[in-house]
Short mmCIF file of C-alpha atoms and ligand atoms in Angstrom, two decimals:
data_model
loop_
_atom_site.label_atom_id
_atom_site.label_comp_id
_atom_site.label_asym_id
_atom_site.label_seq_id
_atom_site.Cartn_x
_atom_site.Cartn_y
_atom_site.Cartn_z
CA MET A 1 23.83 -6.79 27.49
CA ARG A 2 21.14 -5.66 29.91
CA GLY A 3 23.21 -2.57 30.65
CA LEU A 4 23.37 -1.82 26.94
CA LEU A 5 19.61 -2.15 26.45
CA ALA A 6 18.79 -0.11 29.55
CA TYR A 7 21.15 2.58 28.34
CA ILE A 8 19.33 2.70 24.99
CA ASP A 9 15.91 2.82 26.67
CA GLY A 10 17.08 5.83 28.62
CA ARG A 11 18.09 7.71 25.48
CA GLU A 12 14.77 7.97 23.64
CA GLN A 13 14.24 11.69 24.27
CA GLU A 14 17.79 12.43 23.20
CA MET A 15 17.29 10.38 20.02
CA LEU A 16 14.15 12.31 19.16
CA ALA A 17 15.85 15.63 19.81
CA PHE A 18 18.72 14.57 17.53
CA LEU A 19 16.29 13.40 14.84
CA GLU A 20 14.44 16.71 15.11
CA GLN A 21 17.69 18.57 14.62
CA ILE A 22 18.71 16.67 11.48
CA VAL A 23 15.22 16.61 9.95
CA ASN A 24 15.06 20.38 10.35
CA MET A 25 18.29 20.75 8.36
CA ASP A 26 17.23 20.73 4.69
CA SER A 27 19.40 18.43 2.60
CA GLY A 28 17.83 17.97 -0.83
CA THR A 29 20.23 16.24 -3.23
CA LEU A 30 20.86 19.44 -5.19
CA ASP A 31 21.17 21.66 -2.11
CA LYS A 32 24.95 21.36 -1.66
CA ALA A 33 25.17 24.05 1.02
CA GLY A 34 22.42 22.39 3.06
CA ILE A 35 23.91 18.90 2.77
CA ASP A 36 27.39 20.11 3.64
CA ARG A 37 26.02 21.73 6.80
CA LEU A 38 24.38 18.45 7.78
CA GLY A 39 27.53 16.55 6.80
CA SER A 40 29.66 18.72 9.11
CA PHE A 41 27.23 18.23 11.94
CA LEU A 42 27.38 14.45 11.53
CA ALA A 43 31.16 14.47 11.03
CA GLU A 44 31.55 16.14 14.43
CA ARG A 45 29.31 13.53 15.97
CA LEU A 46 31.40 10.73 14.46
CA GLU A 47 34.56 12.31 15.82
CA THR A 48 33.00 12.37 19.28
CA LEU A 49 32.38 8.64 18.82
CA GLY A 50 36.08 8.06 18.16
CA PHE A 51 36.04 7.98 14.36
CA ALA A 52 38.63 9.61 12.14
CA VAL A 53 36.62 11.57 9.56
CA GLU A 54 37.47 12.27 5.93
CA ARG A 55 35.48 14.01 3.27
CA ALA A 56 35.27 13.04 -0.38
CA ARG A 57 34.88 16.54 -1.84
CA GLN A 58 32.31 17.05 -4.58
CA THR A 59 31.51 19.95 -6.82
CA GLN A 60 27.97 19.09 -7.85
CA TYR A 61 26.76 17.14 -4.82
CA GLY A 62 27.41 17.44 -1.11
CA ASP A 63 30.74 16.11 0.18
CA HIS A 64 30.54 12.47 1.24
CA VAL A 65 31.51 11.95 4.87
CA ILE A 66 33.58 8.88 5.70
CA GLY A 67 34.31 7.84 9.27
CA ARG A 68 36.84 5.14 10.12
CA LYS A 69 37.66 3.42 13.37
CA ALA A 70 40.25 0.66 13.36
CA GLY A 71 39.53 -2.50 15.30
CA SER A 72 41.94 -4.85 17.00
CA GLY A 73 41.60 -7.43 14.19
CA SER A 74 41.59 -7.24 10.43
CA ARG A 75 37.84 -7.61 9.96
CA SER A 76 35.49 -4.71 9.53
CA ILE A 77 31.89 -3.76 9.14
CA LEU A 78 30.55 -1.07 6.82
CA PHE A 79 27.62 1.18 7.69
CA VAL A 80 26.00 3.17 4.88
CA GLY A 81 23.44 5.94 5.16
CA HIS A 82 22.57 8.61 2.61
CA ILE A 83 21.95 12.06 4.00
CA ASP A 84 20.29 13.60 0.94
CA THR A 85 16.50 13.81 0.64
CA VAL A 86 14.13 14.45 -2.24
CA PHE A 87 12.97 17.75 -0.69
CA SER A 88 14.24 21.13 -1.79
CA SER A 89 15.63 23.87 0.39
CA GLY A 90 12.97 25.58 2.53
CA THR A 91 10.83 22.48 3.10
CA ALA A 92 11.77 22.05 6.76
CA ALA A 93 10.67 25.62 7.51
CA VAL A 94 7.25 24.92 6.01
CA ARG A 95 6.71 21.57 7.69
CA PRO A 96 9.26 21.03 10.44
CA PHE A 97 9.70 17.89 12.52
CA ARG A 98 6.69 17.11 14.68
CA ILE A 99 5.34 14.17 16.65
CA ASP A 100 1.69 13.32 16.60
CA GLY A 101 -0.06 10.15 17.78
CA GLY A 102 3.11 8.07 18.12
CA ARG A 103 4.39 9.06 14.70
CA ALA A 104 7.14 11.50 13.79
CA TYR A 105 6.80 13.59 10.62
CA GLY A 106 9.09 15.87 8.64
CA PRO A 107 11.13 15.90 5.41
CA GLY A 108 13.34 12.83 5.22
CA VAL A 109 12.34 11.55 8.68
CA LEU A 110 11.87 8.08 7.20
CA ASP A 111 14.14 8.21 4.13
CA MET A 112 16.50 8.18 5.81
CA LYS A 113 17.31 10.47 8.69
CA GLY A 114 15.61 8.02 11.05
CA GLY A 115 18.18 5.48 9.86
CA VAL A 116 21.06 7.91 10.41
CA ALA A 117 19.84 8.49 13.98
CA THR A 118 19.56 4.73 14.50
CA LEU A 119 23.20 4.23 13.57
CA ILE A 120 24.53 7.15 15.63
CA PHE A 121 22.73 6.03 18.78
CA ALA A 122 23.71 2.39 18.39
CA LEU A 123 27.37 3.45 18.16
CA ASP A 124 26.90 5.77 21.12
CA ALA A 125 25.38 2.98 23.23
CA LEU A 126 28.32 0.62 22.66
CA LYS A 127 30.87 3.31 23.35
CA ALA A 128 29.13 4.70 26.43
CA THR A 129 28.67 1.26 28.02
CA GLY A 130 32.25 0.28 27.22
CA HIS A 131 31.28 -2.77 25.20
CA PRO A 132 34.40 -4.70 24.09
CA SER A 133 33.15 -4.99 20.49
CA TYR A 134 33.44 -1.24 20.12
CA GLU A 135 37.22 -1.55 20.34
CA GLN A 136 37.52 -4.91 18.59
CA VAL A 137 35.51 -4.32 15.44
CA GLY A 138 36.87 -2.22 12.61
CA MET A 139 34.11 0.14 11.46
CA THR A 140 33.61 2.37 8.47
CA VAL A 141 30.67 4.75 8.17
CA ILE A 142 29.73 6.35 4.85
CA PHE A 143 27.24 9.19 4.81
CA ASN A 144 26.75 9.78 1.08
CA THR A 145 24.88 12.66 -0.48
CA ASP A 146 23.53 11.52 -3.85
CA GLU A 147 21.59 8.29 -3.29
CA GLU A 148 18.30 9.80 -4.39
CA VAL A 149 19.70 10.33 -7.88
CA GLY A 150 21.33 6.88 -8.09
CA SER A 151 24.62 7.52 -6.22
CA PRO A 152 26.60 8.63 -9.31
CA SER A 153 29.44 10.20 -7.30
CA SER A 154 29.46 7.86 -4.28
CA ARG A 155 29.11 4.57 -6.07
CA GLU A 156 32.84 3.89 -6.42
CA LEU A 157 33.52 4.83 -2.82
CA ILE A 158 30.76 2.56 -1.53
CA GLU A 159 31.89 -0.37 -3.66
CA ALA A 160 35.53 0.08 -2.66
CA GLU A 161 34.65 0.07 1.05
CA ALA A 162 32.26 -2.87 0.60
CA ARG A 163 35.10 -4.88 -0.95
CA LYS A 164 37.15 -4.41 2.22
CA ALA A 165 34.34 -5.16 4.70
CA GLN A 166 33.00 -8.52 5.86
CA THR A 167 29.47 -7.17 6.38
CA ALA A 168 27.48 -4.12 5.27
CA CYS A 169 24.49 -2.61 7.05
CA VAL A 170 22.42 -0.09 5.10
CA PHE A 171 20.14 2.25 7.04
CA GLU A 172 17.32 2.68 4.53
CA PRO A 173 13.93 2.57 6.25
CA ALA A 174 12.28 -0.66 7.28
CA ARG A 175 9.35 -1.58 5.04
CA PRO A 176 5.87 -0.56 6.28
CA GLY A 177 5.46 -3.86 8.21
CA GLY A 178 8.85 -3.40 9.89
CA GLU A 179 10.62 -5.79 7.55
CA TYR A 180 14.34 -5.64 6.84
CA VAL A 181 15.36 -5.71 3.19
CA ILE A 182 17.23 -8.86 2.20
CA ALA A 183 17.01 -8.64 -1.58
CA ARG A 184 16.53 -5.90 -4.12
CA LYS A 185 16.09 -6.08 -7.84
CA GLY A 186 18.75 -4.84 -10.17
CA VAL A 187 17.66 -1.81 -12.17
CA GLY A 188 18.71 -1.05 -15.73
CA ARG A 189 17.97 1.71 -18.20
CA TYR A 190 18.20 0.98 -21.90
CA ARG A 191 17.29 2.75 -25.10
CA VAL A 192 15.97 1.28 -28.33
CA GLU A 193 16.70 3.36 -31.44
CA VAL A 194 15.27 2.62 -34.86
CA LYS A 195 16.37 4.14 -38.16
CA GLY A 196 14.12 3.88 -41.23
CA ARG A 197 13.84 5.98 -44.35
CA ALA A 198 11.82 9.17 -44.80
CA ALA A 199 9.40 9.58 -47.70
CA HIS A 200 6.33 11.62 -48.64
CA ALA A 201 3.48 9.77 -46.96
CA GLY A 202 1.08 10.60 -49.83
CA VAL A 203 3.24 10.74 -52.96
CA GLN A 204 5.86 8.01 -52.55
CA PRO A 205 4.93 6.03 -49.42
CA GLU A 206 6.44 2.86 -50.93
CA GLN A 207 9.89 4.55 -50.79
CA GLY A 208 9.60 4.99 -47.03
CA ARG A 209 10.53 2.64 -44.20
CA SER A 210 8.66 3.70 -41.10
CA ALA A 211 10.80 3.73 -38.01
CA VAL A 212 7.64 4.29 -35.97
CA LEU A 213 6.07 1.09 -37.30
CA GLU A 214 9.27 -0.88 -36.70
CA LEU A 215 9.50 0.52 -33.16
CA ALA A 216 5.95 -0.74 -32.55
CA HIS A 217 7.12 -4.27 -33.41
CA LYS A 218 10.12 -3.86 -31.14
CA ILE A 219 7.95 -2.71 -28.23
CA ILE A 220 5.76 -5.79 -28.52
CA ALA A 221 8.81 -8.05 -28.63
CA LEU A 222 10.39 -6.27 -25.65
CA HIS A 223 7.26 -6.45 -23.53
CA ALA A 224 6.98 -10.17 -24.32
CA LEU A 225 10.16 -10.58 -22.21
CA ASN A 226 8.22 -9.73 -19.03
CA ASP A 227 8.19 -12.71 -16.68
CA PHE A 228 6.49 -11.80 -13.41
CA SER A 229 7.05 -15.29 -11.98
CA ARG A 230 10.81 -14.68 -12.15
CA GLY A 231 10.41 -11.08 -11.05
CA THR A 232 11.63 -9.82 -14.42
CA THR A 233 10.06 -6.65 -15.74
CA VAL A 234 10.70 -4.82 -19.00
CA ASN A 235 8.85 -1.57 -19.57
CA VAL A 236 9.12 0.75 -22.57
CA GLY A 237 7.92 3.79 -20.67
CA VAL A 238 8.68 6.62 -23.11
CA ILE A 239 8.58 6.65 -26.92
CA ARG A 240 9.49 9.26 -29.52
CA GLY A 241 9.33 9.16 -33.30
CA GLY A 242 8.73 11.14 -36.48
CA ASP A 243 7.81 14.79 -36.58
CA ARG A 244 5.08 15.20 -39.20
CA SER A 245 2.10 13.02 -39.99
CA ASN A 246 2.67 13.42 -43.76
CA VAL A 247 6.21 12.06 -43.57
CA VAL A 248 7.08 8.40 -43.17
CA ALA A 249 9.14 8.55 -39.98
CA ALA A 250 12.89 8.10 -40.42
CA GLU A 251 13.63 7.79 -36.71
CA ALA A 252 12.00 6.51 -33.55
CA SER A 253 13.23 5.56 -30.10
CA GLY A 254 12.06 4.35 -26.74
CA ASP A 255 13.34 4.29 -23.13
CA ILE A 256 13.28 0.96 -21.35
CA ASP A 257 13.25 0.25 -17.60
CA VAL A 258 14.43 -3.24 -16.64
CA ARG A 259 14.25 -4.95 -13.23
CA VAL A 260 15.75 -8.35 -12.45
CA ARG A 261 16.38 -10.46 -9.37
CA THR A 262 19.63 -12.00 -10.59
CA LEU A 263 22.61 -11.10 -12.73
CA ALA A 264 22.00 -14.24 -14.78
CA GLU A 265 18.56 -12.94 -15.66
CA ALA A 266 20.05 -9.60 -16.71
CA GLN A 267 22.43 -11.42 -19.03
CA ARG A 268 19.57 -13.44 -20.50
CA LEU A 269 17.63 -10.23 -21.16
CA GLU A 270 20.59 -8.50 -22.77
CA ALA A 271 21.05 -11.43 -25.14
CA SER A 272 17.35 -11.23 -26.04
CA PHE A 273 17.69 -7.48 -26.62
CA GLN A 274 20.41 -8.13 -29.18
CA GLU A 275 18.25 -10.73 -30.94
CA ILE A 276 15.33 -8.32 -31.05
CA ALA A 277 17.57 -5.54 -32.36
CA GLY A 278 19.02 -7.83 -35.01
CA SER A 279 15.77 -9.04 -36.54
CA CYS A 280 13.59 -6.61 -38.47
CA ALA A 281 9.90 -6.85 -39.20
CA LEU A 282 10.29 -4.10 -41.81
CA PRO A 283 13.16 -4.57 -44.26
CA ASP A 284 15.80 -1.82 -44.55
CA THR A 285 15.36 -0.60 -41.00
CA THR A 286 18.11 -0.85 -38.41
CA THR A 287 17.74 -1.04 -34.66
CA THR A 288 20.18 -0.68 -31.81
CA ILE A 289 19.52 -1.30 -28.13
CA THR A 290 22.03 0.23 -25.72
CA GLY A 291 22.24 0.67 -21.97
CA ARG A 292 23.25 -1.23 -18.88
CA LEU A 293 22.28 -2.41 -15.47
CA GLY A 294 22.94 0.64 -13.26
CA ARG A 295 22.64 -1.05 -9.88
CA GLY A 296 23.11 -4.80 -9.93
CA PRO A 297 20.64 -6.96 -8.04
CA MET A 298 21.08 -7.49 -4.32
CA GLU A 299 20.78 -11.25 -4.22
CA GLN A 300 20.55 -13.12 -0.96
CA THR A 301 23.71 -15.22 -0.93
CA PRO A 302 24.03 -18.14 1.55
CA GLN A 303 26.30 -15.92 3.68
CA ALA A 304 23.79 -13.08 3.65
CA ARG A 305 21.05 -15.53 4.60
CA ARG A 306 23.06 -16.70 7.62
CA LEU A 307 23.74 -13.10 8.56
CA PHE A 308 20.05 -12.30 8.49
CA GLU A 309 19.22 -15.41 10.53
CA LYS A 310 21.54 -13.99 13.16
CA VAL A 311 19.66 -10.67 13.02
CA GLN A 312 16.41 -12.58 13.52
CA GLU A 313 17.89 -14.38 16.52
CA ILE A 314 18.80 -10.99 18.02
CA GLY A 315 15.22 -9.88 17.36
CA ARG A 316 13.81 -12.91 19.20
CA GLY A 317 15.96 -12.00 22.20
CA LEU A 318 14.18 -8.62 22.16
CA LYS A 319 10.78 -10.32 21.63
CA LEU A 320 10.63 -8.92 18.09
CA GLU A 321 9.78 -11.10 15.14
CA LEU A 322 12.00 -9.63 12.45
CA LYS A 323 11.11 -10.45 8.89
CA GLY A 324 13.06 -9.97 5.71
CA ILE A 325 11.52 -8.93 2.44
CA ALA A 326 12.54 -8.56 -1.20
CA THR A 327 11.72 -5.32 -2.97
CA GLY A 328 11.78 -4.01 -6.53
CA GLY A 329 13.33 -0.67 -5.59
CA GLY A 330 17.09 -0.03 -5.59
CA SER A 331 19.38 1.45 -2.90
CA ASP A 332 23.06 1.52 -2.02
CA GLY A 333 22.44 -1.99 -0.66
CA ASN A 334 22.52 -3.11 -4.31
CA LEU A 335 26.09 -1.79 -4.49
CA THR A 336 27.41 -3.27 -1.23
CA ALA A 337 25.73 -6.64 -1.83
CA GLN A 338 27.89 -7.18 -4.94
CA HIS A 339 30.88 -7.48 -2.61
CA THR A 340 29.81 -8.37 0.93
CA PRO A 341 26.84 -9.86 2.84
CA THR A 342 24.40 -7.02 3.37
CA VAL A 343 21.40 -6.26 5.57
CA ASP A 344 19.34 -3.29 4.41
CA GLY A 345 16.28 -1.58 5.86
CA MET A 346 18.00 -1.08 9.25
CA GLY A 347 16.16 2.20 9.88
CA PRO A 348 12.89 2.71 11.77
CA GLN A 349 9.56 1.55 10.42
CA GLY A 350 7.27 3.95 8.62
CA SER A 351 5.65 4.72 5.31
CA GLU A 352 4.87 7.28 2.57
CA ALA A 353 8.53 8.02 1.76
CA HIS A 354 9.15 10.82 -0.77
CA SER A 355 5.84 12.51 0.11
CA ASP A 356 4.75 15.19 2.59
CA ARG A 357 2.94 12.44 4.53
CA GLU A 358 6.20 10.58 5.27
CA PHE A 359 6.43 9.33 8.87
CA ILE A 360 8.12 6.89 11.23
CA GLU A 361 6.58 4.94 14.10
CA VAL A 362 8.38 6.55 17.03
CA ALA A 363 8.47 3.35 19.12
CA THR A 364 10.49 1.57 16.44
CA LEU A 365 13.40 4.01 16.72
CA VAL A 366 14.53 2.55 20.06
CA GLU A 367 13.88 -0.97 18.74
CA ARG A 368 16.05 -0.46 15.69
CA VAL A 369 18.82 1.12 17.75
CA LYS A 370 18.77 -1.97 20.00
CA VAL A 371 18.93 -4.38 17.06
CA THR A 372 21.79 -2.42 15.48
CA ALA A 373 23.69 -2.22 18.77
CA LEU A 374 23.30 -5.96 19.33
CA ILE A 375 24.40 -6.77 15.77
CA LEU A 376 27.56 -4.83 16.43
CA ALA A 377 27.99 -6.28 19.94
CA SER A 378 27.77 -9.87 18.69
CA TRP A 379 29.46 -9.31 15.34
CA PRO A 380 32.84 -10.89 16.19
CA GLU A 381 31.03 -14.23 16.87
CA THR A 382 28.61 -13.77 13.99
CA ILE A 383 31.35 -13.26 11.47
CA ALA A 384 33.20 -16.32 12.74
CA GLN A 385 29.99 -18.34 12.24
CA ILE A 386 28.87 -17.13 8.84
CA GLY A 387 32.36 -17.40 7.34
ZN1 ZN B 401 16.64 6.27 0.89
#
C-alpha cells in the first residue's frame, strides 16, 4: 500500500498537466465536436489502462465513452464521470487553466474534469504498481456527455450498467468542505394547467370562469405542501395565464419544481397533486397536473452506509476525516443509486461551479486520487463485507 501511495505522491505534476490538457479542451454540452475530441482523448487513455472502449454514438450530444475491463470474478464496480461542461466553445481560450495560490482555475476544472483526472490517475496507480485488485475487479467506466442537461441520452446506459455493478462511484466534485455526497434529493418537474371560460370582463363577467383566479388557489394549495423538516420542496416558479385584462382568462398554467428525499415522499406528493387538481375553488373550471420525477432520490441505503463507512476508514488511514453530506442538487448518482450502493462527490474539493470563478484546491487532487485508489484496492474485501 505504501508503494501505491508513494507512486501517487510522485505523480502530482503529471496529474496537473493532464488536468490542464483536458480543461483546455472545450466541451460544452452542445459542442459535439469539442466533446468528441475530448472523448477520443480519454478513450485512448482508457485503452492504455487496459480497457476495451466502446462508444454510444449520439447525434445531438457527444458520443458517450464506455470502457470495460473484465475481472477474475463476477463482481464489478462502475465509475461515472460526465465530460460535458456548462461553458460554450471558445471559453478555454479566453480563460485557460491556471494555478494561483494553491488553487487551479479554468472551465470545468471542478465540475468535473478534476473528477475525471482523479479517476484516471487512481486507475493508473493500481496498474503501474501491479496491485492485484486491478486484475481481480471487473470495472466499467462511463464518460457521458449530457449530464449538465439532465442526462437525457445517457440515462438508460448509466442505469443498465448500475444494475450490473455491485458499487458505483461518481466523480462529481466534493462539496466545498471536502465532503463526499451520500444522498441527493429526487427532482421532478410538473405542470399545472387550468381551463376556465372566457367572457367580457365588463359586459358579462358573471359568464366567465377565471382560470387565473383558479390557478391562484392551486398555487396556494401546492405551496402548502412544502415541508422543510422532511426536505420536501414544491415551488411554482413560472406562471402564465390570460392575454387581455378585459377578458376573463380561459386558460392559465404554472411550472412546478419538486424536490424530495425519498420515493415514498414523491408518491405522497403526487397523490396530493391529484387531490388538488380534483377539487375546484371556482365551479366549472378543470385542472390537470402532469409531470414526473426525472431523477429519483439518491437515498442512503444500509448497504450504501456501510460502503461509505469503509471510505471513511480509508480516509482515517490517510489522516483525512472524510465526511458525507446530503444535497438538494441532482447528478448521475441519483440514477446509479436506484440500483447499486453509490458514493458520489469523489472529485477534488473546490467551489463556485458553473461560474468563471470555479476552482479546485490543488492539494486535494492527490488526496482524492489516493482515496479512490484505496477504495479500488480494498474493494474485493469491502464488497464481501457490505453484502
Ligand atoms: Zn457535474
